[in-house]
Amino acid sequence: MNLRRFRLIGAACAATVLLTPITPAQNHGGDKVDLAALTRIKNEAFQHSQVMENLFYISEVYGPRVNNSRNHRAAAEWAMQQMKTWGLQNVHLEKWGPFGDGWQIKKYYGALESPAYASLIGFPLAWTPGTNGPITAEAILAPLHSEADFAQYKGKLKGKIVLIFDPRELSLHSEAEAHRLTDEEVAARAKTPDPSHTGFGGRPGTDAPRPGEYTPSTLTTAAPSGRLLRNQVNSFLHEEGVAVALTPGYNGDGGTVFATFGGSQDPKDPVGPPMAAITPEQYNRICRLLQHGITPKLTFDIETEYQKDDPMGFNVIGEIPGTTKSDEVVMVGGHFDSWQGGTGATDNGTGSAVAMEAVRILATLHQPMARTVRVALWGGEEEGLFGSLAYVQKHFAPRDTMKKTPEYDKLDVYFNDDSGSGKFRAVSALGNAELAAIFQSWIAPIKDLGLETVVGLTAGPTTQPGGTDSTSFSWIGLDGIGFMQDPLEYGSRTHHSNMDLYDRVQKGDVMQGSMIEAWFAYNAATRTEMLPRIETPAPSAK
Ligand SMILES: [Zn+2]
């Protein structure tokens, strides 16, 4: 038992006397949960849900929320207003950064003019400029696989609309686009993988391109090697006087285009030509015409806006103050920023709407909670978890020194939602057996809702933050908890695509997620002790 646990248990004994009516007794295997509170939370979540209304405003009214863009700021103002309406306290924007420029699309038109007209489904890549009015020009295929390819195209691209990647091979979709996990799949994922194969803390490798290799995925990776190559390509295309650069996106077909950025929020990085992603079928058509000796003409009219008035990023924060231990904090949240192709409905309008709905449920019920429940809607997640990384290191501990602030010991847990619209099917325990037992007791009375089990019963420490904002917390030894969700169409249709839209969100699923997030936050905020912690990492080696 470390000192922190000892001190907390001492504090908890005193609190138990005061709070007996609302704090259930606990046993070693888990918590005895408050079923009356559960009933009230369920009723509010399922009979008076506002989660789709939240989502409607976030996605359909404010639109895509590229970090620091005007849309993003306007949506944040709306979110703060909603939180105040629900009675949350200490509602504010908390700045971090600098991040750099905001950016958003003002106009997109793309068409094949000859040999036969077709409108081109697509959208501009983030942090790329506009065309200054309509441009009609010849297409040219100039696949740039690496810096070595620049020489062969030098002097040949001026004024052209350049297809900068190879055509993409497409195949028949013979399986359903959407998938719900079967009970067997959920159970299988709860099993600890053979540690001799993965190593504790072993993470699945990303499919990021190898350093120096320029692929459509280079236009979506935040890795420094990807950024370096993007900068090289953008400088080359700019110097060559390219009119527009085109990509078929890094994923998707059948009208769905997956693409993120082409340039950089950092005003010091080189700005390339206007860039757009179009559907791979249409991209391939242009390539085939060229391969047959027919030079198509294309028109693009693109207007984008770099927003340079405030380079600081921001997180949206609001609280329900605790009754007797208000300095101890339970957090829920998700990232509020998105990409620009759709409206960021499932990435991460849903996680934001769910977190807002969870705190609305708890605020509306006025069910006493000893600890403060704080909601955070992070910024800059898509470019590298910037908002949550800044927050945890300012409030709790800078990762390099691990010099803890007084708040470090008061942060109970953070629950994150950022895997699309799908139902919560399991909760992660970060390799902590005590935490797993507690979560099992919380999910026991709600298994009918589809949240069946605890995953990650054996897991290593989070050595690098990545994937989503919960890892910013677990990276410094705090309980940053994520839920395993039904994938639905996240990978096949919506994640970073032009089809990341409201109608792809499943209402019953996000109602379930909101109810569960409220229930988990309630349990954490009312149990006698704070939750057991994962291991505190050592300061980083210099
Ligand atoms: Zn996301």
XYZ file of C-alpha atoms and ligand atoms in Angstrom:
543
model
C 0.000 0.000 0.000
C 1.526 3.336 -0.939
C 1.184 6.507 1.096
C -1.456 7.976 -1.107
C -3.829 5.054 -0.684
C -3.210 5.039 3.068
C -4.085 8.698 3.385
C -7.222 8.299 1.287
C -8.519 5.390 3.250
C -8.058 7.468 6.412
C -10.074 10.262 4.854
C -12.640 7.822 3.578
C -13.412 6.467 7.072
C -14.444 9.921 8.244
C -16.462 10.496 5.101
C -18.321 7.227 5.483
C -19.856 8.410 8.726
C -21.065 11.626 7.115
C -22.222 10.158 3.860
C -23.682 6.824 4.842
C -27.129 7.497 3.369
C -25.796 8.195 -0.131
C -22.536 6.279 -0.177
C -23.042 2.555 -0.426
C -20.863 0.162 1.484
C -18.041 -1.381 -0.473
C -16.451 -4.784 -0.434
C -13.132 -6.026 -1.704
C -14.539 -7.483 -4.889
C -16.267 -4.313 -6.024
C -18.862 -1.764 -5.003
C -22.386 -2.173 -3.750
C -24.083 0.156 -6.180
C -26.996 2.548 -5.664
C -29.810 1.005 -7.700
C -32.236 3.835 -6.958
C -29.779 6.298 -8.511
C -29.305 3.947 -11.452
C -33.056 3.929 -12.090
C -33.188 7.721 -12.058
C -30.179 8.027 -14.374
C -31.685 5.505 -16.790
C -35.030 7.280 -16.838
C -33.439 10.644 -17.537
C -31.151 9.178 -20.209
C -33.831 7.207 -22.022
C -37.032 9.216 -21.449
C -35.659 12.763 -21.720
C -32.570 12.330 -23.866
C -30.999 15.420 -25.397
C -27.973 13.699 -26.854
C -29.163 13.905 -30.475
C -30.102 17.528 -29.961
C -26.550 18.179 -28.720
C -25.224 16.350 -31.749
C -27.482 18.289 -34.120
C -26.030 21.605 -32.950
C -22.431 20.393 -32.800
C -22.456 18.815 -36.271
C -25.285 20.252 -38.349
C -25.463 23.833 -37.102
C -21.758 24.545 -36.511
C -20.433 22.152 -39.153
C -16.931 20.748 -39.338
C -14.725 21.981 -36.502
C -11.127 22.023 -37.687
C -9.156 23.051 -34.631
C -9.140 26.808 -33.960
C -11.504 27.475 -36.886
C -14.398 29.891 -36.591
C -16.806 26.927 -36.647
C -14.907 25.316 -33.780
C -14.995 28.516 -31.714
C -18.692 29.102 -32.389
C -19.545 25.525 -31.413
C -17.534 25.975 -28.200
C -19.510 29.118 -27.336
C -22.730 27.176 -27.867
C -21.482 24.275 -25.708
C -20.640 26.662 -22.858
C -24.086 28.238 -23.116
C -25.713 24.796 -22.917
C -23.631 23.844 -19.891
C -24.689 27.038 -18.106
C -28.335 26.361 -18.953
C -28.017 22.975 -17.266
C -26.596 24.611 -14.147
C -22.935 23.719 -14.567
C -20.456 25.938 -12.743
C -17.029 27.261 -13.630
C -17.845 27.019 -17.339
C -14.979 28.455 -19.347
C -12.544 28.081 -22.213
C -9.132 27.041 -21.036
C -6.410 28.053 -23.446
C -3.290 26.103 -24.371
C -0.727 26.451 -27.054
C 0.098 28.172 -29.256
C -1.477 25.807 -31.761
C -1.303 27.908 -34.920
C -3.770 28.850 -37.610
C -7.416 27.926 -37.762
C -8.658 26.951 -41.207
C -11.934 26.241 -42.923
C -13.560 25.738 -46.314
C -15.592 28.559 -47.808
C -16.234 27.120 -51.253
C -15.574 23.942 -53.205
C -16.455 23.189 -56.803
C -14.744 20.508 -58.827
C -15.649 19.144 -62.272
C -14.389 17.128 -65.171
C -15.002 19.367 -68.222
C -13.787 17.138 -71.029
C -14.045 14.659 -72.626
C -17.456 14.595 -70.868
C -18.763 16.622 -67.938
C -18.925 15.171 -64.407
C -19.106 16.919 -61.085
C -16.354 15.699 -58.770
C -17.282 14.591 -55.266
C -14.597 15.798 -52.921
C -13.338 18.492 -50.582
C -10.216 20.601 -49.974
C -7.471 19.340 -47.666
C -6.997 21.253 -44.419
C -4.448 24.061 -44.356
C -4.236 24.346 -48.130
C -5.088 27.567 -49.991
C -7.833 28.377 -52.499
C -7.651 28.841 -56.263
C -8.508 32.582 -56.364
C -11.522 31.951 -58.560
C -12.297 29.156 -61.004
C -9.347 27.507 -62.752
C -9.763 25.228 -65.783
C -6.629 23.301 -66.683
C -5.263 20.047 -68.047
C -4.803 17.087 -65.743
C -1.452 15.344 -65.424
C -0.567 12.183 -63.529
C 2.635 12.711 -61.547
C 2.744 10.194 -58.704
C 5.232 11.356 -56.094
C 6.297 8.326 -54.076
C 9.226 10.071 -52.479
C 11.556 13.014 -52.913
C 13.399 10.964 -55.580
C 10.449 11.433 -57.962
C 10.652 15.221 -57.979
C 13.376 15.335 -60.677
C 11.377 13.582 -63.397
C 8.464 16.046 -63.090
C 10.502 19.205 -62.731
C 9.359 21.854 -65.224
C 6.350 19.769 -66.408
C 3.656 20.705 -63.896
C 3.210 24.456 -64.313
C -0.442 25.503 -64.437
C -1.613 21.875 -64.366
C -4.029 19.985 -62.167
C -1.727 17.315 -60.818
C -2.773 13.855 -59.632
C -0.028 13.320 -57.087
C -0.701 9.648 -56.249
C -1.129 6.432 -58.239
C -4.685 5.353 -59.080
C -6.175 3.291 -56.259
C -7.192 -0.296 -56.830
C -10.758 -0.799 -55.659
C -12.584 -4.003 -54.888
C -16.155 -5.177 -54.476
C -17.717 -4.670 -51.056
C -19.033 -8.127 -50.419
C -19.441 -7.706 -46.680
C -21.631 -5.412 -44.633
C -20.168 -1.932 -44.105
C -21.336 -1.840 -40.508
C -20.554 -4.275 -37.756
C -21.764 -4.860 -34.230
C -19.572 -6.980 -32.025
C -21.083 -10.336 -31.166
C -21.012 -11.395 -27.520
C -18.272 -13.861 -28.490
C -16.175 -11.095 -30.049
C -16.544 -8.945 -26.938
C -15.528 -11.892 -24.760
C -12.560 -12.672 -27.004
C -11.310 -9.104 -26.760
C -11.510 -9.273 -22.978
C -8.953 -12.094 -22.980
C -5.382 -11.065 -22.326
C -3.200 -11.651 -25.384
C -0.144 -13.832 -24.979
C 2.296 -11.442 -23.290
C 5.281 -13.208 -24.844
C 4.079 -12.049 -28.259
C 3.006 -8.488 -27.643
C 4.943 -7.487 -24.550
C 3.005 -5.575 -21.932
C 2.207 -2.181 -23.243
C 2.683 -3.505 -26.756
C 0.422 -1.603 -29.121
C -0.713 -2.564 -32.556
C 1.478 -0.878 -35.135
C 0.001 2.022 -37.037
C -0.247 1.808 -40.806
C 1.623 5.084 -41.132
C 3.852 5.154 -44.200
C 7.552 4.474 -43.813
C 9.710 7.595 -43.437
C 10.416 9.109 -46.844
C 7.518 7.262 -48.511
C 4.834 9.623 -49.800
C 1.379 7.979 -49.943
C -2.190 9.207 -49.434
C -1.673 8.246 -45.769
C 1.162 10.778 -45.521
C -1.633 13.310 -45.774
C -3.160 12.058 -42.553
C -0.288 11.192 -40.250
C 0.787 13.595 -37.537
C 4.200 11.881 -37.296
C 7.188 14.213 -37.806
C 8.450 12.157 -40.781
C 5.091 12.686 -42.499
C 5.209 16.390 -41.810
C 8.717 16.683 -43.223
C 7.671 14.962 -46.436
C 4.495 17.024 -46.747
C 6.605 20.141 -46.408
C 9.019 18.930 -49.109
C 6.181 18.046 -51.492
C 4.354 21.307 -50.820
C 7.501 23.339 -51.484
C 8.144 21.417 -54.723
C 4.547 21.751 -55.995
C 4.504 25.427 -55.090
C 7.797 26.128 -56.852
C 6.599 24.259 -59.935
C 3.502 26.495 -60.122
C 0.947 23.679 -59.828
C -2.669 24.926 -60.147
C -4.306 22.231 -58.008
C -3.045 18.953 -56.528
C -5.453 16.001 -56.269
C -5.528 12.879 -54.085
C -7.937 9.926 -54.160
C -8.055 9.963 -50.353
C -6.364 7.315 -48.219
C -9.459 5.158 -47.743
C -13.043 4.792 -48.880
C -14.893 4.501 -52.157
C -18.473 4.529 -53.404
C -18.796 8.260 -52.833
C -16.918 8.247 -49.556
C -13.613 10.096 -49.430
C -11.292 9.870 -46.420
C -8.784 12.720 -46.178
C -7.540 15.183 -43.586
C -4.772 17.728 -44.057
C -2.481 18.757 -46.877
C -0.622 21.581 -45.161
C 0.093 22.633 -41.616
C -1.360 24.855 -38.907
C 2.156 26.120 -38.273
C 2.527 29.381 -40.219
C 6.269 28.659 -40.552
C 5.633 25.522 -42.676
C 5.577 25.964 -46.474
C 2.170 26.403 -48.111
C 1.584 24.186 -51.135
C -0.913 24.597 -53.966
C -4.675 24.218 -53.497
C -5.285 20.521 -52.737
C -8.442 18.449 -52.847
C -9.391 14.829 -52.292
C -11.903 13.335 -54.733
C -13.573 9.923 -54.868
C -11.165 7.216 -56.027
C -13.524 6.129 -58.824
C -13.392 9.609 -60.324
C -9.658 9.913 -59.661
C -9.090 6.588 -61.414
C -11.233 7.719 -64.384
C -8.966 10.729 -64.897
C -5.913 8.457 -64.657
C -7.362 6.010 -67.239
C -8.124 8.856 -69.659
C -4.517 10.020 -69.365
C -3.219 6.471 -69.834
C -5.247 6.313 -73.081
C -3.629 9.484 -74.381
C -6.713 11.624 -73.715
C -5.927 14.713 -71.668
C -8.953 15.678 -69.572
C -9.650 19.241 -68.581
C -10.809 19.921 -65.048
C -12.230 22.947 -63.289
C -11.760 23.784 -59.637
C -13.047 26.737 -57.700
C -11.824 26.515 -54.118
C -11.931 29.123 -51.411
C -10.443 28.459 -47.997
C -9.749 30.696 -45.055
C -6.760 30.667 -42.697
C -7.798 32.153 -39.352
C -4.824 33.829 -37.730
C -6.440 36.068 -35.122
C -5.707 33.809 -32.130
C -3.067 31.068 -32.351
C -3.935 29.677 -28.892
C -5.881 26.435 -28.754
C -8.630 25.858 -26.176
C -10.529 23.213 -24.207
C -14.122 23.721 -23.053
C -14.542 23.037 -19.328
C -17.595 22.901 -17.041
C -18.311 21.412 -13.610
C -20.920 20.054 -11.254
C -19.339 20.938 -7.882
C -19.073 18.118 -5.380
C -20.974 18.354 -2.094
C -18.384 17.256 0.483
C -15.147 16.569 -1.438
C -15.352 19.171 -4.137
C -11.560 19.260 -4.543
C -11.626 15.647 -5.744
C -12.502 15.454 -9.408
C -14.103 12.926 -11.741
C -13.751 13.872 -15.417
C -15.670 12.932 -18.550
C -14.988 14.156 -22.043
C -14.057 13.774 -25.645
C -12.493 15.901 -28.326
C -14.561 18.654 -29.867
C -12.420 19.395 -32.929
C -12.900 17.460 -36.162
C -11.810 17.183 -39.779
C -13.519 19.089 -42.568
C -14.883 16.565 -45.084
C -18.144 15.905 -43.226
C -19.429 17.522 -40.048
C -17.388 15.537 -37.528
C -20.585 13.821 -36.384
C -19.003 10.533 -35.302
C -15.478 11.907 -34.815
C -16.102 13.234 -32.385
C -19.489 14.910 -32.290
C -20.798 11.760 -30.632
C -18.180 11.669 -27.849
C -18.743 15.376 -27.187
C -22.543 15.066 -27.265
C -22.371 12.019 -24.979
C -20.130 13.757 -22.422
C -22.401 16.813 -22.454
C -25.463 14.601 -22.075
C -23.849 12.658 -19.210
C -23.287 15.845 -17.206
C -26.727 17.162 -18.179
C -28.295 13.985 -16.765
C -26.355 14.311 -13.499
C -26.998 18.060 -13.206
C -30.707 17.606 -13.904
C -31.173 14.863 -11.314
C -29.564 16.884 -8.474
C -28.491 13.553 -7.025
C -25.868 14.507 -4.425
C -22.303 13.638 -5.430
C -19.425 14.113 -3.008
C -16.833 14.736 -5.726
C -16.848 17.325 -8.480
C -17.763 16.044 -11.938
C -15.932 17.995 -14.638
C -16.565 17.801 -18.374
C -13.796 18.613 -20.865
C -14.231 19.020 -24.614
C -10.688 18.886 -25.906
C -9.202 20.844 -28.792
C -6.379 19.817 -31.117
C -6.923 16.076 -30.695
C -6.750 15.401 -34.415
C -3.314 16.973 -34.782
C -1.784 15.039 -31.859
C -3.882 15.164 -28.635
C -2.604 18.696 -28.053
C -5.465 19.934 -25.846
C -5.519 17.017 -23.410
C -1.722 16.705 -23.282
C -1.425 20.379 -22.390
C -4.200 20.071 -19.804
C -2.842 17.052 -17.937
C 0.678 18.445 -17.857
C -0.449 21.836 -16.592
C -2.924 20.558 -14.021
C -1.366 17.289 -12.869
C 2.276 16.674 -13.807
C 4.647 17.556 -16.661
C 5.636 14.200 -18.119
C 9.371 14.896 -18.289
C 9.804 15.679 -14.571
C 6.666 13.960 -13.205
C 6.676 16.740 -10.592
C 3.114 16.372 -9.329
C 0.873 19.314 -8.596
C -1.532 19.127 -5.627
C -4.280 18.388 -8.183
C -2.563 15.140 -9.190
C -3.740 13.295 -6.095
C -7.238 14.759 -6.419
C -7.961 13.564 -9.948
C -10.011 10.440 -9.483
C -10.615 9.248 -13.037
C -11.205 10.448 -16.596
C -13.756 8.705 -18.869
C -13.282 9.267 -22.613
C -15.545 8.575 -25.613
C -13.971 8.761 -29.079
C -14.701 5.631 -31.103
C -17.674 6.765 -33.126
C -21.378 6.225 -32.701
C -21.289 2.613 -31.487
C -22.691 1.304 -28.238
C -20.350 0.861 -25.275
C -19.623 -2.893 -25.103
C -16.757 -3.066 -22.610
C -14.726 -0.777 -20.378
C -10.962 -0.765 -20.048
C -9.297 -1.406 -16.685
C -5.740 -0.379 -17.652
C -4.351 -3.616 -16.249
C -5.514 -2.826 -12.709
C -7.248 -5.797 -11.084
C -8.878 -3.717 -8.329
C -10.240 -1.293 -10.906
C -11.518 -4.214 -12.972
C -13.398 -5.632 -9.973
C -14.972 -2.260 -9.246
C -16.036 -1.780 -12.866
C -17.494 -5.293 -12.902
C -19.730 -4.326 -9.988
C -20.850 -1.163 -11.825
C -21.740 -3.008 -15.014
C -23.457 -5.960 -13.299
C -26.875 -4.211 -13.152
C -26.661 -2.783 -16.701
C -25.546 -5.783 -18.738
C -28.929 -5.779 -20.471
C -27.780 -2.576 -22.184
C -24.927 -4.363 -23.939
C -21.974 -3.265 -21.796
C -20.857 -6.722 -20.919
C -17.368 -6.881 -19.582
C -14.056 -5.320 -18.609
C -11.161 -5.440 -21.053
C -7.483 -4.796 -20.477
C -7.339 -6.770 -17.240
C -3.668 -7.299 -17.896
C -1.986 -4.424 -19.660
C 1.254 -2.539 -19.529
C 1.723 1.151 -18.838
C 0.971 3.764 -21.487
C 4.473 4.606 -22.641
C 3.382 7.069 -25.340
C 0.141 8.962 -25.666
C -1.682 8.078 -28.855
C -5.028 7.281 -30.391
C -7.205 9.420 -28.186
C -7.275 11.709 -25.172
C -7.600 9.063 -22.425
C -3.981 8.127 -23.152
C -2.836 11.623 -22.180
C -4.013 10.759 -18.646
C -2.679 7.193 -18.475
C 0.673 8.435 -19.845
C 1.250 10.272 -16.529
C -0.163 7.523 -14.319
C -3.761 8.726 -14.061
C -6.807 6.566 -14.768
C -7.700 7.582 -18.325
C -10.468 5.154 -19.164
C -11.886 4.373 -22.590
C -14.861 2.257 -23.618
C -14.775 -0.415 -26.304
C -17.573 0.412 -28.708
C -19.379 -1.342 -31.540
C -17.446 -0.279 -34.633
C -20.570 0.196 -36.801
C -19.377 2.115 -39.917
C -16.559 4.019 -38.241
C -13.685 2.453 -40.179
C -15.582 1.808 -43.406
C -17.577 4.999 -43.768
C -17.240 7.869 -41.344
C -13.865 8.249 -39.615
C -12.290 11.346 -41.268
C -14.546 11.164 -44.332
C -17.083 13.318 -46.182
C -19.749 10.935 -44.828
C -19.043 11.725 -41.183
C -22.571 13.082 -40.900
C -25.458 13.178 -38.426
C -27.485 10.446 -40.148
C -24.690 7.929 -39.644
C -25.107 8.266 -35.845
C -27.312 5.656 -34.204
C -29.546 7.299 -31.642
C -30.024 4.256 -29.399
C -26.280 3.743 -29.242
C -25.418 7.265 -28.121
C -28.289 7.231 -25.612
C -26.744 4.065 -24.160
C -23.280 5.660 -24.090
C -24.591 8.771 -22.349
C -26.410 6.750 -19.719
C -23.336 4.633 -19.030
C -20.981 7.595 -18.891
C -23.348 9.292 -16.405
C -23.562 6.088 -14.341
C -19.799 5.601 -14.273
C -19.198 9.236 -13.339
C -21.879 8.996 -10.647
C -20.339 5.882 -9.129
C -16.861 7.402 -9.148
C -18.127 10.662 -7.653
C -20.030 8.961 -4.819
C -17.930 5.964 -3.776
C -16.147 6.281 -0.442
C -12.614 6.096 -1.768
C -11.147 7.378 -4.958
C -10.513 4.677 -7.532
C -7.248 2.725 -7.369
C -4.542 4.118 -9.590
C -2.295 2.690 -12.222
C 1.440 2.997 -11.632
C 3.048 6.444 -11.646
C 5.733 6.584 -14.337
C 9.272 7.697 -13.558
C 10.508 11.035 -14.927
C 11.586 10.771 -18.553
C 15.247 10.021 -19.178
C 16.998 13.143 -20.359
Zn -11.547 11.334 -32.776
